[in-house]
Every structure is written in C-alpha cells, then in structure tokens.
Amino acid sequence: AVAVGMAFAARLSSQHGLCKEATRERICRLIQQAGLPLEVPETLTKEDLIRGLQTDKKVTDGKVKFVCLEEIGKTRFMHMSAQDIVHSR
C-alpha cells in the first residue's frame, strides 16, 4: 500500500506540475526494482478508494491533506477532496 501511494503521489504531483516527469519516472522505477506494485489493485473500485480516503486521519473539512512531491526529499501538502484524488488516477 505504501509503494502504491508513493507512485500515485509522484504521478499526481507530476500531473499538477509540482515535480518533473523525470522525478516521477525515477521513483516509479525504484519502486518496481524493489519488486513492489505501482498500481491500486483492480479489485478496488473508485468508490472503495473514496470511502477509504474520506475516513483518513488527514481529512479536515472534507479535504485530504495529501503529500505531494516537488523533488526527491522535498514535499508539499495539497488539500484535495477524495473524489479529486481518485479521479486523478
């Protein structure tokens, strides 16, 4: 789950222009080399993911405090709804 979350955060950060595509690629390559998954299992629906995110301890006023990547070793928080996060996949 941690590896999938890291890969997703890197992709989301890249989509939002927060980190370079090369950084995203490096993180995903390292996760893969460790033999860990990059994707959420297909058995989990978007609704399952939204429910899980909505009950996360980092939710405040309906927004998830999502850790995004600027570069390796440097992060920033984005406050996003669970729906926005899941539909970014």
mmCIF file with all atom_site columns, C-alpha atoms in Angstrom:
data_model
loop_
_atom_site.group_PDB
_atom_site.id
_atom_site.type_symbol
_atom_site.label_atom_id
_atom_site.label_alt_id
_atom_site.label_comp_id
_atom_site.label_asym_id
_atom_site.label_entity_id
_atom_site.label_seq_id
_atom_site.pdbx_PDB_ins_code
_atom_site.Cartn_x
_atom_site.Cartn_y
_atom_site.Cartn_z
_atom_site.occupancy
_atom_site.B_iso_or_equiv
_atom_site.pdbx_formal_charge
_atom_site.auth_seq_id
_atom_site.auth_comp_id
_atom_site.auth_asym_id
_atom_site.auth_atom_id
_atom_site.pdbx_PDB_model_num
ATOM 1  C CA . ALA A 1 1  ? 0.000   0.000  0.000   1.00 0.00 ? 1  ALA A CA 1
ATOM 2  C CA . VAL A 1 2  ? 2.837   2.405  0.800   1.00 0.00 ? 2  VAL A CA 1
ATOM 3  C CA . ALA A 1 3  ? 4.554   1.743  -2.541  1.00 0.00 ? 3  ALA A CA 1
ATOM 4  C CA . VAL A 1 4  ? 1.297   2.264  -4.449  1.00 0.00 ? 4  VAL A CA 1
ATOM 5  C CA . GLY A 1 5  ? 0.709   5.507  -2.539  1.00 0.00 ? 5  GLY A CA 1
ATOM 6  C CA . MET A 1 6  ? 4.205   6.753  -3.297  1.00 0.00 ? 6  MET A CA 1
ATOM 7  C CA . ALA A 1 7  ? 3.818   6.008  -7.005  1.00 0.00 ? 7  ALA A CA 1
ATOM 8  C CA . PHE A 1 8  ? 0.392   7.643  -7.061  1.00 0.00 ? 8  PHE A CA 1
ATOM 9  C CA . ALA A 1 9  ? 1.658   10.738 -5.229  1.00 0.00 ? 9  ALA A CA 1
ATOM 10 C CA . ALA A 1 10 ? 4.501   11.052 -7.745  1.00 0.00 ? 10 ALA A CA 1
ATOM 11 C CA . ARG A 1 11 ? 2.064   10.777 -10.680 1.00 0.00 ? 11 ARG A CA 1
ATOM 12 C CA . LEU A 1 12 ? -0.375  13.251 -9.144  1.00 0.00 ? 12 LEU A CA 1
ATOM 13 C CA . SER A 1 13 ? 2.448   15.679 -8.380  1.00 0.00 ? 13 SER A CA 1
ATOM 14 C CA . SER A 1 14 ? 3.705   15.439 -11.951 1.00 0.00 ? 14 SER A CA 1
ATOM 15 C CA . GLN A 1 15 ? 0.183   15.992 -13.329 1.00 0.00 ? 15 GLN A CA 1
ATOM 16 C CA . HIS A 1 16 ? -0.114  19.152 -11.224 1.00 0.00 ? 16 HIS A CA 1
ATOM 17 C CA . GLY A 1 17 ? 3.276   20.440 -12.372 1.00 0.00 ? 17 GLY A CA 1
ATOM 18 C CA . LEU A 1 18 ? 4.809   20.106 -8.915  1.00 0.00 ? 18 LEU A CA 1
ATOM 19 C CA . CYS A 1 19 ? 7.607   17.730 -9.908  1.00 0.00 ? 19 CYS A CA 1
ATOM 20 C CA . LYS A 1 20 ? 9.417   16.881 -13.096 1.00 0.00 ? 20 LYS A CA 1
ATOM 21 C CA . GLU A 1 21 ? 8.403   13.845 -15.111 1.00 0.00 ? 21 GLU A CA 1
ATOM 22 C CA . ALA A 1 22 ? 11.962  12.514 -14.701 1.00 0.00 ? 22 ALA A CA 1
ATOM 23 C CA . THR A 1 23 ? 11.496  12.548 -10.913 1.00 0.00 ? 23 THR A CA 1
ATOM 24 C CA . ARG A 1 24 ? 8.219   10.638 -11.223 1.00 0.00 ? 24 ARG A CA 1
ATOM 25 C CA . GLU A 1 25 ? 9.847   8.102  -13.529 1.00 0.00 ? 25 GLU A CA 1
ATOM 26 C CA . ARG A 1 26 ? 12.792  7.616  -11.154 1.00 0.00 ? 26 ARG A CA 1
ATOM 27 C CA . ILE A 1 27 ? 10.544  6.983  -8.154  1.00 0.00 ? 27 ILE A CA 1
ATOM 28 C CA . CYS A 1 28 ? 8.379   4.505  -10.051 1.00 0.00 ? 28 CYS A CA 1
ATOM 29 C CA . ARG A 1 29 ? 11.448  2.726  -11.446 1.00 0.00 ? 29 ARG A CA 1
ATOM 30 C CA . LEU A 1 30 ? 12.938  2.349  -7.936  1.00 0.00 ? 30 LEU A CA 1
ATOM 31 C CA . ILE A 1 31 ? 9.655   1.010  -6.555  1.00 0.00 ? 31 ILE A CA 1
ATOM 32 C CA . GLN A 1 32 ? 9.468   -1.511 -9.409  1.00 0.00 ? 32 GLN A CA 1
ATOM 33 C CA . GLN A 1 33 ? 13.093  -2.566 -8.905  1.00 0.00 ? 33 GLN A CA 1
ATOM 34 C CA . ALA A 1 34 ? 12.223  -3.325 -5.278  1.00 0.00 ? 34 ALA A CA 1
ATOM 35 C CA . GLY A 1 35 ? 9.553   -5.708 -6.581  1.00 0.00 ? 35 GLY A CA 1
ATOM 36 C CA . LEU A 1 36 ? 6.682   -3.612 -5.240  1.00 0.00 ? 36 LEU A CA 1
ATOM 37 C CA . PRO A 1 37 ? 3.440   -2.701 -7.029  1.00 0.00 ? 37 PRO A CA 1
ATOM 38 C CA . LEU A 1 38 ? 2.790   0.665  -8.657  1.00 0.00 ? 38 LEU A CA 1
ATOM 39 C CA . GLU A 1 39 ? -0.961  0.422  -9.173  1.00 0.00 ? 39 GLU A CA 1
ATOM 40 C CA . VAL A 1 40 ? -4.042  0.074  -6.994  1.00 0.00 ? 40 VAL A CA 1
ATOM 41 C CA . PRO A 1 41 ? -5.417  -3.476 -7.375  1.00 0.00 ? 41 PRO A CA 1
ATOM 42 C CA . GLU A 1 42 ? -8.205  -3.650 -9.950  1.00 0.00 ? 42 GLU A CA 1
ATOM 43 C CA . THR A 1 43 ? -10.435 -5.296 -7.342  1.00 0.00 ? 43 THR A CA 1
ATOM 44 C CA . LEU A 1 44 ? -10.741 -1.937 -5.552  1.00 0.00 ? 44 LEU A CA 1
ATOM 45 C CA . THR A 1 45 ? -13.333 0.338  -7.106  1.00 0.00 ? 45 THR A CA 1
ATOM 46 C CA . LYS A 1 46 ? -13.188 4.130  -7.174  1.00 0.00 ? 46 LYS A CA 1
ATOM 47 C CA . GLU A 1 47 ? -15.986 4.113  -4.604  1.00 0.00 ? 47 GLU A CA 1
ATOM 48 C CA . ASP A 1 48 ? -13.892 1.891  -2.294  1.00 0.00 ? 48 ASP A CA 1
ATOM 49 C CA . LEU A 1 49 ? -10.972 4.293  -2.602  1.00 0.00 ? 49 LEU A CA 1
ATOM 50 C CA . ILE A 1 50 ? -13.133 7.363  -1.988  1.00 0.00 ? 50 ILE A CA 1
ATOM 51 C CA . ARG A 1 51 ? -14.629 5.765  1.155   1.00 0.00 ? 51 ARG A CA 1
ATOM 52 C CA . GLY A 1 52 ? -11.152 4.918  2.400   1.00 0.00 ? 52 GLY A CA 1
ATOM 53 C CA . LEU A 1 53 ? -9.814  8.402  1.763   1.00 0.00 ? 53 LEU A CA 1
ATOM 54 C CA . GLN A 1 54 ? -12.794 10.071 3.418   1.00 0.00 ? 54 GLN A CA 1
ATOM 55 C CA . THR A 1 55 ? -12.040 8.237  6.657   1.00 0.00 ? 55 THR A CA 1
ATOM 56 C CA . ASP A 1 56 ? -8.306  9.004  6.587   1.00 0.00 ? 56 ASP A CA 1
ATOM 57 C CA . LYS A 1 57 ? -6.866  10.696 9.676   1.00 0.00 ? 57 LYS A CA 1
ATOM 58 C CA . LYS A 1 58 ? -5.600  13.557 7.464   1.00 0.00 ? 58 LYS A CA 1
ATOM 59 C CA . VAL A 1 59 ? -9.106  14.699 6.453   1.00 0.00 ? 59 VAL A CA 1
ATOM 60 C CA . THR A 1 60 ? -10.170 18.140 7.626   1.00 0.00 ? 60 THR A CA 1
ATOM 61 C CA . ASP A 1 61 ? -13.317 19.904 6.447   1.00 0.00 ? 61 ASP A CA 1
ATOM 62 C CA . GLY A 1 62 ? -13.845 17.225 3.805   1.00 0.00 ? 62 GLY A CA 1
ATOM 63 C CA . LYS A 1 63 ? -10.374 17.635 2.278   1.00 0.00 ? 63 LYS A CA 1
ATOM 64 C CA . VAL A 1 64 ? -7.460  15.215 2.455   1.00 0.00 ? 64 VAL A CA 1
ATOM 65 C CA . LYS A 1 65 ? -4.093  16.716 3.344   1.00 0.00 ? 65 LYS A CA 1
ATOM 66 C CA . PHE A 1 66 ? -2.284  14.931 0.505   1.00 0.00 ? 66 PHE A CA 1
ATOM 67 C CA . VAL A 1 67 ? 1.512   14.770 0.468   1.00 0.00 ? 67 VAL A CA 1
ATOM 68 C CA . CYS A 1 68 ? 2.795   15.769 -2.965  1.00 0.00 ? 68 CYS A CA 1
ATOM 69 C CA . LEU A 1 69 ? 6.322   15.718 -4.304  1.00 0.00 ? 69 LEU A CA 1
ATOM 70 C CA . GLU A 1 70 ? 8.365   18.641 -5.581  1.00 0.00 ? 70 GLU A CA 1
ATOM 71 C CA . GLU A 1 71 ? 11.592  16.671 -5.851  1.00 0.00 ? 71 GLU A CA 1
ATOM 72 C CA . ILE A 1 72 ? 13.163  13.756 -4.055  1.00 0.00 ? 72 ILE A CA 1
ATOM 73 C CA . GLY A 1 73 ? 13.378  14.774 -0.406  1.00 0.00 ? 73 GLY A CA 1
ATOM 74 C CA . LYS A 1 74 ? 11.103  17.817 -0.799  1.00 0.00 ? 74 LYS A CA 1
ATOM 75 C CA . THR A 1 75 ? 7.330   17.644 -0.397  1.00 0.00 ? 75 THR A CA 1
ATOM 76 C CA . ARG A 1 76 ? 4.360   19.932 -0.059  1.00 0.00 ? 76 ARG A CA 1
ATOM 77 C CA . PHE A 1 77 ? 0.776   19.437 1.027   1.00 0.00 ? 77 PHE A CA 1
ATOM 78 C CA . MET A 1 78 ? -2.249  19.860 -1.195  1.00 0.00 ? 78 MET A CA 1
ATOM 79 C CA . HIS A 1 79 ? -5.752  19.822 0.249   1.00 0.00 ? 79 HIS A CA 1
ATOM 80 C CA . MET A 1 80 ? -7.945  17.836 -2.114  1.00 0.00 ? 80 MET A CA 1
ATOM 81 C CA . SER A 1 81 ? -11.281 16.091 -1.962  1.00 0.00 ? 81 SER A CA 1
ATOM 82 C CA . ALA A 1 82 ? -11.266 12.294 -2.042  1.00 0.00 ? 82 ALA A CA 1
ATOM 83 C CA . GLN A 1 83 ? -13.140 12.454 -5.357  1.00 0.00 ? 83 GLN A CA 1
ATOM 84 C CA . ASP A 1 84 ? -10.493 14.713 -6.931  1.00 0.00 ? 84 ASP A CA 1
ATOM 85 C CA . ILE A 1 85 ? -7.715  12.404 -5.773  1.00 0.00 ? 85 ILE A CA 1
ATOM 86 C CA . VAL A 1 86 ? -9.378  9.230  -7.039  1.00 0.00 ? 86 VAL A CA 1
ATOM 87 C CA . HIS A 1 87 ? -10.401 10.731 -10.365 1.00 0.00 ? 87 HIS A CA 1
ATOM 88 C CA . SER A 1 88 ? -6.772  11.796 -10.951 1.00 0.00 ? 88 SER A CA 1
ATOM 89 C CA . ARG A 1 89 ? -5.804  8.120  -11.351 1.00 0.00 ? 89 ARG A CA 1
#
